[in-house]
Each structure stands twice: as C-alpha cells, then as structure tokens.
Coordinates of C-alpha atoms in Angstrom, one line a residue:
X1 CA 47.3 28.7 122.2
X2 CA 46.5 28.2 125.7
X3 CA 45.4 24.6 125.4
X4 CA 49.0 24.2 124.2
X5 CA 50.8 26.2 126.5
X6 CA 49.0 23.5 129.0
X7 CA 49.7 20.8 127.9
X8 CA 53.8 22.0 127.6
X9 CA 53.8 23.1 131.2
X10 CA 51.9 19.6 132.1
X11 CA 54.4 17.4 130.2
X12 CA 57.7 19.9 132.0
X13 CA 56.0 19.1 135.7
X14 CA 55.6 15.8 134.7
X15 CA 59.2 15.6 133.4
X16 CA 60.9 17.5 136.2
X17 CA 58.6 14.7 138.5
X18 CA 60.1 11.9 137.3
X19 CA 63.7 13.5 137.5
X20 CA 62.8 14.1 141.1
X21 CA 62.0 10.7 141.7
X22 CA 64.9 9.2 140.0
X23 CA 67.6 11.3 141.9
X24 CA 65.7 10.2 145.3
X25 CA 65.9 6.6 144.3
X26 CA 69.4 6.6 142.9
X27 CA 70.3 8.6 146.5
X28 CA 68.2 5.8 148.5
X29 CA 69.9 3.2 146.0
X30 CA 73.6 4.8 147.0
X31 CA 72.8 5.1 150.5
X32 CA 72.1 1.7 151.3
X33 CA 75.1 0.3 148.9
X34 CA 77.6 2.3 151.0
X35 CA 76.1 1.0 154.4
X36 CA 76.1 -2.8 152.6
X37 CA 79.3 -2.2 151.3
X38 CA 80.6 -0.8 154.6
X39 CA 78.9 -3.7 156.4
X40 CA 80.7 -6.3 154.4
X41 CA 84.0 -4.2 154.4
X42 CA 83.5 -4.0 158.2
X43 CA 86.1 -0.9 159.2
X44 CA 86.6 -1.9 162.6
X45 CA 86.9 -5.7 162.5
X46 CA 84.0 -6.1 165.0
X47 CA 83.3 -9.6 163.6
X48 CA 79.8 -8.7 162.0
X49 CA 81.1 -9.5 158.5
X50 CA 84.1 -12.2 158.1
X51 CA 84.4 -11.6 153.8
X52 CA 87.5 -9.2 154.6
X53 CA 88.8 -11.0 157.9
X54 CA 92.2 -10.3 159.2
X55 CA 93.4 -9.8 163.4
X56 CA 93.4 -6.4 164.4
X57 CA 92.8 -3.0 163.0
X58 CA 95.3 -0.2 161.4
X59 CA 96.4 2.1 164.6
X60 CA 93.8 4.4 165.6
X61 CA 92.2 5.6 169.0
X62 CA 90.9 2.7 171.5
X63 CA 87.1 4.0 170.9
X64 CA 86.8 2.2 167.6
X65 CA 90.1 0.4 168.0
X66 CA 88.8 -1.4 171.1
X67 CA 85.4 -3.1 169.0
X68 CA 88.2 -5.5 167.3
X69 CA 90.5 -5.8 170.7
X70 CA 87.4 -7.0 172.7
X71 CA 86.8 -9.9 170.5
X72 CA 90.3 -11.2 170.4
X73 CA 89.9 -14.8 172.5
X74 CA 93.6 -14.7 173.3
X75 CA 92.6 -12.5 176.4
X76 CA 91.0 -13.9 179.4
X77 CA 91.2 -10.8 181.7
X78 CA 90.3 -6.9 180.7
X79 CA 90.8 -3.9 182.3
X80 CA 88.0 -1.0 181.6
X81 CA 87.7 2.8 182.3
X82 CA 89.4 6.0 181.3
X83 CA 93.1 7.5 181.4
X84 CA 92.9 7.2 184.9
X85 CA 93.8 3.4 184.6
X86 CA 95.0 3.3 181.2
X87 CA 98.7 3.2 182.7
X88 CA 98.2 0.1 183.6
X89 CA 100.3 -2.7 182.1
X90 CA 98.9 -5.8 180.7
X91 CA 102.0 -7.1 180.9
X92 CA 103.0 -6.5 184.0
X93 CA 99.5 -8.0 185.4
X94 CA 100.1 -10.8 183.3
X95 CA 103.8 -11.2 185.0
X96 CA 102.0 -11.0 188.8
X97 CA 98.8 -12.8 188.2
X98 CA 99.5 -15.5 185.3
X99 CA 96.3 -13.9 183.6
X100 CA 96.6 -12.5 180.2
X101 CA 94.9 -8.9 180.7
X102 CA 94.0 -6.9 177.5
X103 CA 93.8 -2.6 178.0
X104 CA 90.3 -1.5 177.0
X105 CA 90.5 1.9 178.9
X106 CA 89.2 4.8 176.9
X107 CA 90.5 8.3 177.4
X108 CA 87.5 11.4 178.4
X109 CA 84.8 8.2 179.2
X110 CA 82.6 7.4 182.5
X111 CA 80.2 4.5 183.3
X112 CA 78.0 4.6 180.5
X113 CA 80.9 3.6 178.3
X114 CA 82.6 1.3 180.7
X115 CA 79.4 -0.8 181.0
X116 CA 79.5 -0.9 177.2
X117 CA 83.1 -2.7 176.6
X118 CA 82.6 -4.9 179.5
X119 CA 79.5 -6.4 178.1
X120 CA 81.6 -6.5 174.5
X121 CA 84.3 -8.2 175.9
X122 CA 82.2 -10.8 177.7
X123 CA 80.1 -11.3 174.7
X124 CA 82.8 -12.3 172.7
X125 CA 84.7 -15.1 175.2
X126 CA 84.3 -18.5 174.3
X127 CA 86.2 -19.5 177.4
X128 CA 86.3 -18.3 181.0
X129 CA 87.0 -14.8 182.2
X130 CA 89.3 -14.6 184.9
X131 CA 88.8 -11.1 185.6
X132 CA 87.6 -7.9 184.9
X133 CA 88.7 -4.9 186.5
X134 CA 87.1 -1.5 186.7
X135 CA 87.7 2.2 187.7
X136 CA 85.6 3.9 189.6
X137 CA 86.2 7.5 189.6
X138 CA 84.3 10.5 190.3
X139 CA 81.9 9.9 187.2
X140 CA 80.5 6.8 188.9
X141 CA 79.3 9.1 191.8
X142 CA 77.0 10.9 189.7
X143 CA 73.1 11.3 190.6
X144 CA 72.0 10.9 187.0
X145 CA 70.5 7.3 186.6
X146 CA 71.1 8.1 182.7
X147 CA 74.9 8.0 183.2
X148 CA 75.0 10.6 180.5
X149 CA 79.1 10.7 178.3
X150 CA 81.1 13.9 178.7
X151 CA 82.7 12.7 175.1
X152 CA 81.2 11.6 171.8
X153 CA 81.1 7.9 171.7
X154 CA 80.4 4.8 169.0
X155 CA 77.9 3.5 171.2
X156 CA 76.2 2.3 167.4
X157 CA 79.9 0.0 167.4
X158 CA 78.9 -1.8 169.6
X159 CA 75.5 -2.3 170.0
X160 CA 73.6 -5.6 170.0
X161 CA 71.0 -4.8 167.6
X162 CA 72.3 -5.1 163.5
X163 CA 70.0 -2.4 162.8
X164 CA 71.4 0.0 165.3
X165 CA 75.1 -0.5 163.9
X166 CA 73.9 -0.1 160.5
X167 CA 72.4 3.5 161.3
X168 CA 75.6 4.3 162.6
X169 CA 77.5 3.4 159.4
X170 CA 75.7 6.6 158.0
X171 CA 78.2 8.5 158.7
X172 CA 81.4 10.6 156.1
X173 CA 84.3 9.1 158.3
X174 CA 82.7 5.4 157.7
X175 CA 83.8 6.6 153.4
X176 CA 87.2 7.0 154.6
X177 CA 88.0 4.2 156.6
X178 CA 87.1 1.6 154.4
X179 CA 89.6 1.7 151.9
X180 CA 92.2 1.9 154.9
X181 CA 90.7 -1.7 156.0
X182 CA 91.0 -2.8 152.6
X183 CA 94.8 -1.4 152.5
X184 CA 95.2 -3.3 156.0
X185 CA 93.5 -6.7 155.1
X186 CA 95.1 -7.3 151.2
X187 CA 98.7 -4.8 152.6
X188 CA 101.8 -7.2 152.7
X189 CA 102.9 -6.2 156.5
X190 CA 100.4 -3.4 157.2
X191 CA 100.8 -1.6 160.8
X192 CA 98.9 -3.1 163.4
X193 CA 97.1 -1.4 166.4
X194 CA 98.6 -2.5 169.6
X195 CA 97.0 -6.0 170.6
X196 CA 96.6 -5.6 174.0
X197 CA 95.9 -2.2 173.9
X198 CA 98.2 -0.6 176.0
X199 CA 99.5 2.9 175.4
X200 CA 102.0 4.9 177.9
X201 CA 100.8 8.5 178.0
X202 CA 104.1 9.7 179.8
X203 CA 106.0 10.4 176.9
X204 CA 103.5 12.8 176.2
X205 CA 103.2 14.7 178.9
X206 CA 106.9 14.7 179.0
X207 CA 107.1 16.3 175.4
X208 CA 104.6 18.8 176.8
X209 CA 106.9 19.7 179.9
X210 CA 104.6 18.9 182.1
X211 CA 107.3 17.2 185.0
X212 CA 109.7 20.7 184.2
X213 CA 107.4 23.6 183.3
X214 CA 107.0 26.0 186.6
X215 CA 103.6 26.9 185.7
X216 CA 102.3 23.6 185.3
X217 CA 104.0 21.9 188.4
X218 CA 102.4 24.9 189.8
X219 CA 98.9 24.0 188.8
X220 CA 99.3 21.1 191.4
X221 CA 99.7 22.8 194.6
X222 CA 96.4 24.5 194.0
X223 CA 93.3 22.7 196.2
X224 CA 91.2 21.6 193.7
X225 CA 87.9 22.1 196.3
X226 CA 87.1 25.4 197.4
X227 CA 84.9 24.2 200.6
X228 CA 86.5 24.1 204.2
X229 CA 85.8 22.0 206.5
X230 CA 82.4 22.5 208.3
X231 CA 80.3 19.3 209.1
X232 CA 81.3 17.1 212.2
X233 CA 79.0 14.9 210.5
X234 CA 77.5 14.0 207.3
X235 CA 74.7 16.4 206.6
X236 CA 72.8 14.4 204.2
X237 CA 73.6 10.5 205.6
X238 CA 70.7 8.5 204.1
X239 CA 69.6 10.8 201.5
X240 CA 72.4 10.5 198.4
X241 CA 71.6 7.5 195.4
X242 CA 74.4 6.5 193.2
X243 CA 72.6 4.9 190.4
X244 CA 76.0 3.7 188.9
X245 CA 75.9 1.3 192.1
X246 CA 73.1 0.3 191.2
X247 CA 74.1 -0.5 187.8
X248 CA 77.4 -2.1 189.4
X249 CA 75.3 -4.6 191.1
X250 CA 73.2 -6.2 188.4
X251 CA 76.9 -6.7 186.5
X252 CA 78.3 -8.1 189.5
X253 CA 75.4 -10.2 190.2
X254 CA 75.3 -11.6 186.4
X255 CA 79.3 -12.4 186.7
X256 CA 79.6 -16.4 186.8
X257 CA 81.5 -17.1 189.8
X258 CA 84.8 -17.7 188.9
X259 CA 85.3 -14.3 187.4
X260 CA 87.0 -11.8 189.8
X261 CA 85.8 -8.2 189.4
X262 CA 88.0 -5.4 190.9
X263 CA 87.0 -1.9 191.2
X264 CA 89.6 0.2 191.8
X265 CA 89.5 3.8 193.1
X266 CA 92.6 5.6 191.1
X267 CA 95.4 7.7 193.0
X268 CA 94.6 11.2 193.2
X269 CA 97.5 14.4 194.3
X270 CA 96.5 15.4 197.5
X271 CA 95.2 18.9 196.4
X272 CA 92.4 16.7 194.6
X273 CA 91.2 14.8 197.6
X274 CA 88.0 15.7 199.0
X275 CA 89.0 17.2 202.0
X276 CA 87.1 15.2 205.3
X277 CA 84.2 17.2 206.9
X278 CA 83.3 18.8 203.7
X279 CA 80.3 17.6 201.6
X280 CA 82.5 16.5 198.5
X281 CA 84.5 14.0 201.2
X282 CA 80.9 12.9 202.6
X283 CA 80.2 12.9 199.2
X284 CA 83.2 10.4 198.2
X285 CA 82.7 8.3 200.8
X286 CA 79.6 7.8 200.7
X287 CA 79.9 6.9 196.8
X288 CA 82.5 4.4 197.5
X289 CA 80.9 2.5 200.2
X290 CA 77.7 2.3 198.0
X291 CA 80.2 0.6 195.0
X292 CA 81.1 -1.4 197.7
X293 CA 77.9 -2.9 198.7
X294 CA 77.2 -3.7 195.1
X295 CA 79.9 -6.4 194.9
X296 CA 78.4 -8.0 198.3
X297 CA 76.6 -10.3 195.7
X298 CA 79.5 -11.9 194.0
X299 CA 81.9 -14.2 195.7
X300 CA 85.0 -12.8 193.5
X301 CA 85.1 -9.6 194.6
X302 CA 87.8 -6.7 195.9
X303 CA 87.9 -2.9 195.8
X304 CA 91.3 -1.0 195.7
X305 CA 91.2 2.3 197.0
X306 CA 93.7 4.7 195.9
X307 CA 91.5 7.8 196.1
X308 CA 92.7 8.3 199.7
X309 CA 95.1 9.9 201.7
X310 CA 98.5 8.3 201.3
X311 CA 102.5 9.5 201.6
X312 CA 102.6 8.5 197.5
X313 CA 99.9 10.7 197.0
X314 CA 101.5 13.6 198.4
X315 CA 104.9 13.3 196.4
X316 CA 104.1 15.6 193.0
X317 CA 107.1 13.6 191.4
X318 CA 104.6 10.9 191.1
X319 CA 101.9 12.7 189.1
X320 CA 101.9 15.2 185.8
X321 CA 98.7 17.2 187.2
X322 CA 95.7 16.4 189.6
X323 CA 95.0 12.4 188.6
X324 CA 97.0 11.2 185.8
X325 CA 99.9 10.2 187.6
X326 CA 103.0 8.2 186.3
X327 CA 104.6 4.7 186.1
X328 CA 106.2 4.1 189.7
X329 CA 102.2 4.5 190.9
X330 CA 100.8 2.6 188.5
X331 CA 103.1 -0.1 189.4
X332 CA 101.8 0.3 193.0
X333 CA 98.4 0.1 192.1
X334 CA 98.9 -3.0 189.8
X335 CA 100.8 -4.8 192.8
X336 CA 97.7 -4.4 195.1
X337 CA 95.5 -5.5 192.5
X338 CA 97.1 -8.5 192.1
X339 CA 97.0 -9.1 195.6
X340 CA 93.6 -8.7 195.5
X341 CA 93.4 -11.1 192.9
X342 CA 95.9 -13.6 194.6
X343 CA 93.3 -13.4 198.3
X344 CA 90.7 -14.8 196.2
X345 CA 92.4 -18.3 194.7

C-alpha cells in the first residue's frame, strides 16, 4: 500500500513538473514571438525593420512620434528641447533661413533627452546638416553629471544597441500599438502625424483661459525667487561645474564644420528672472557663460539669449504663465536666430 501510494505521488510530481516546464517554455516561446513580431511590425517606424514600411507614424506624442520624424532625410536642419522652444515654426525658419527645419522638441524633457534626438537625427542624415539648434534652459544648469529626466522617457527607442530596443519592446503598450501600425501601413488614407513636427500649444491654453482667467493672469505677477538681493559679488565665482557644458562641448566639438549649432536661452516673464545679486542670478550667469565656452570649439557657433531682462519680457500679454510664452515672441526669437544663422554664411 505504501509502495503504491509512492509511486502515485512520484508519477503526480513528475506530471505537475513537466506541466511546469511546458507553461515556462510556451511563456518564453510567446515572449519572444511578440518582441519578433513587434520588431518586424516596428510601431514607431524607426527604420529597424522595413517589411511594414510606410513615411510617418499615426498621430501621437513627439516622444515616440519623433524616432520616425528624425529619420526623415527631407530635413536638413532640427530644432531640439522642450515646450520652451516648441513654438517655434519650421516654417517660418524655413521662410528666413532657406533651411528646411524639422520640430523635435519634447514637452517635460532636459539634456539627457536632448542629447538623445540630436544624435538620432544626425545618425540618420545621409546629406549635410545645416543646423541644429538647442534650448538651454534651467535643466542644463544642473550639478548632476548624470543629467537625470524629470519625465519617463523611450530612451530603449532610440538606442544604438538592437538588444537594448528589443528589451524595451517588453512592454503592454508595445500589444496595442502594433495593430494601429498595421491599420496605418495597409489603411487607404490613414491620418498622418505632423511631418515636421510642429504643434501650437496656444490653442490650448486659450481653451484653458489662461490669457482671461484672473487667477491665472494672477499667478504671473508673483516672483518666482524668494531671495533678495544680497551679494555685491558672486559668492561662489570659481567653484560651480555644469556638467551639461561639458557634455555641450564634446557635441560641439564632434559637429563637422559646416553645421551651425545655436543654443538659445528661451524668454522668461520678468517675475521668473533670476534677480541680479542673488545666488540664482550668479547662478544663471554663470551657467550660461559656461554653455558659452563650450561652443568656442566649433567655428559655427551662436548663442541667443532670451533669458534676460528685456521690455518683451515684461509685457504679460506675451506669455500664458512664467515661460511658455506665445506666437508674437516666438517670432522674435526665430528672427534673431536666423540672424545668427545669416552672421555665419
């Protein structure tokens, strides 16, 4: 009786072990056909995979958007950074320069990103680059030499290593899109993300009230820094690193010489200038002169510095809160950056 009952409960183990192992392998087996699959499918058009080719992608955000804008060869000038610049117009640009810029900014980003779509687009030209330019806000004045993101970002989308991108297929949303690329590639006249990228965020903030509603126009009459004046001087001169310039200078450096880089500095209301004799203004300054130094290096070279004092800067009809201001001063800042382009021909 008890050599029976032994060799039952033997033979059930044994049983329930092979069942074990079976539903790990068919998992391991489904795994790796949804990541093939997706690889082949190739949700974002970033060119990995050309079985299910076709320009563009479906409309979605610029963070995944963006991987299949930044290999379009059309373009032969980019702008890069966050909604800061993103009221830029590639058009408009195009009109004053005779470039044809594509918008690559990315809404909630710093450095870390920026660095990331600039090597994307330049990876993916076949022709010359007429220029690139940059903002440089207060996230490029950061101490941290690991430039960490405020946002979650695809960092896997774009990454040089196949391996690295096909980790980041793992991943539910991956299941969803890639029927939505096969509805765009084999659709009739499916809906196309904006080619060069551009999106106007004043509607928006004019749907939110934010150029009528007292208590918003409110918000930007309120000093954004605390601090008073106090130091004739700058209390720490010497002593502050900005590893971002650092970081600035190696991409500058590696630019061939007929690409122009601009870095601009983007308007700010005056309530959200650092005011001068405080640390944050020692700070500021001493941020942008170090961005400034790292484009010594390459011949093509301007900054554009909006992050100042200025009568445009002080008119709250120009600007829906702190620094996302509206079209007659991005218009400003694209005429100087042309004419930064224009010095350098």
């Amino acid at each position: 009786m008890n050599s029976s009952t032994s060799s039952s409960e033997a033979s059930s183990e044994a049983a329930w072990r092979r069942f074990a192992v079976f539903l790990v392998a068919m998992t391991i087996l489904t795994v790796v056909g949804i990541i093939a699959a997706a690889y082949v499918i190739d949700p974002y058009d970033t060119g990995r995979s050309r079985l299910f080719a076709r320009d563009g992608v479906r409309p979605q955000g610029p963070r995944t958007a963006n991987a299949s804008r930044g290999r379009d060869p059309s373009f032969d000038a980019a702008i890069f950074g966050n909604s800061q610049i993103q009221l830029l117009s590639p058009e408009r640009l195009n009109q004053r320069t005779g470039f044809n810029f594509l918008q690559l900014a990315v809404p909630a980003t710093g450095p870390k990103e920026h660095f990331v779509l600039m090597d994307w687009f330049l990876k993916h030209r076949a022709g010359p680059v007429k220029a690139l330019v940059v903002d440089s806000d207060e996230t490029w004045c950061i101490s941290d030499p690991a430039m960490p993101n405020f946002r979650p970002f695809p960092f896997w989308l774009y990454a040089a290593n196949p391996l690295e991108y096909a980790k980041g297929l793992m991943r539910y949303d991956i299941l969803e899109e890639m029927p939505r690329r096969l509805g765009y590639v084999f659709g009739k006249k499916p809906e196309r993300a904006r080619p060069d990228g551009y999106w106007d965020y004043e509607p928006n903030y004019l749907n939110l009230g934010y150029d009528t509603r007292p208590e918003v126009r409110a918000r930007l009459e309120k000093p954004y820094y605390a601090s008073e004046p106090t130091f004739p001087s700058d209390p720490k001169a010497d002593q502050r690193t900005f590893p971002v310039a650092g970081k600035l200078k190696e991409f500058a450096d590696s630019l061939p010489q007929e690409t122009a880089l601009v870095v601009v500095h983007p308007p700010r209301y005056k309530n959200y200038l650092p005011p001068v004799g405080t640390e944050e203004g020692y700070q500021d300054q001493a941020c942008k002169a170090a961005m400034k130094a790292a484009l010594a290096g390459h011949p093509r070279s301007a900054v554009v510095d909006w992050r100042i004092d200025r009568p445009e800067n002080r008119n709250p009809d120009y600007f829906f809160d702190l620094s996302h201001y509206r079209q007659p001063l991005a218009m400003a800042v694209e005429a100087d950056i042309a004419k930064a382009l224009q010095g350098m021909r």
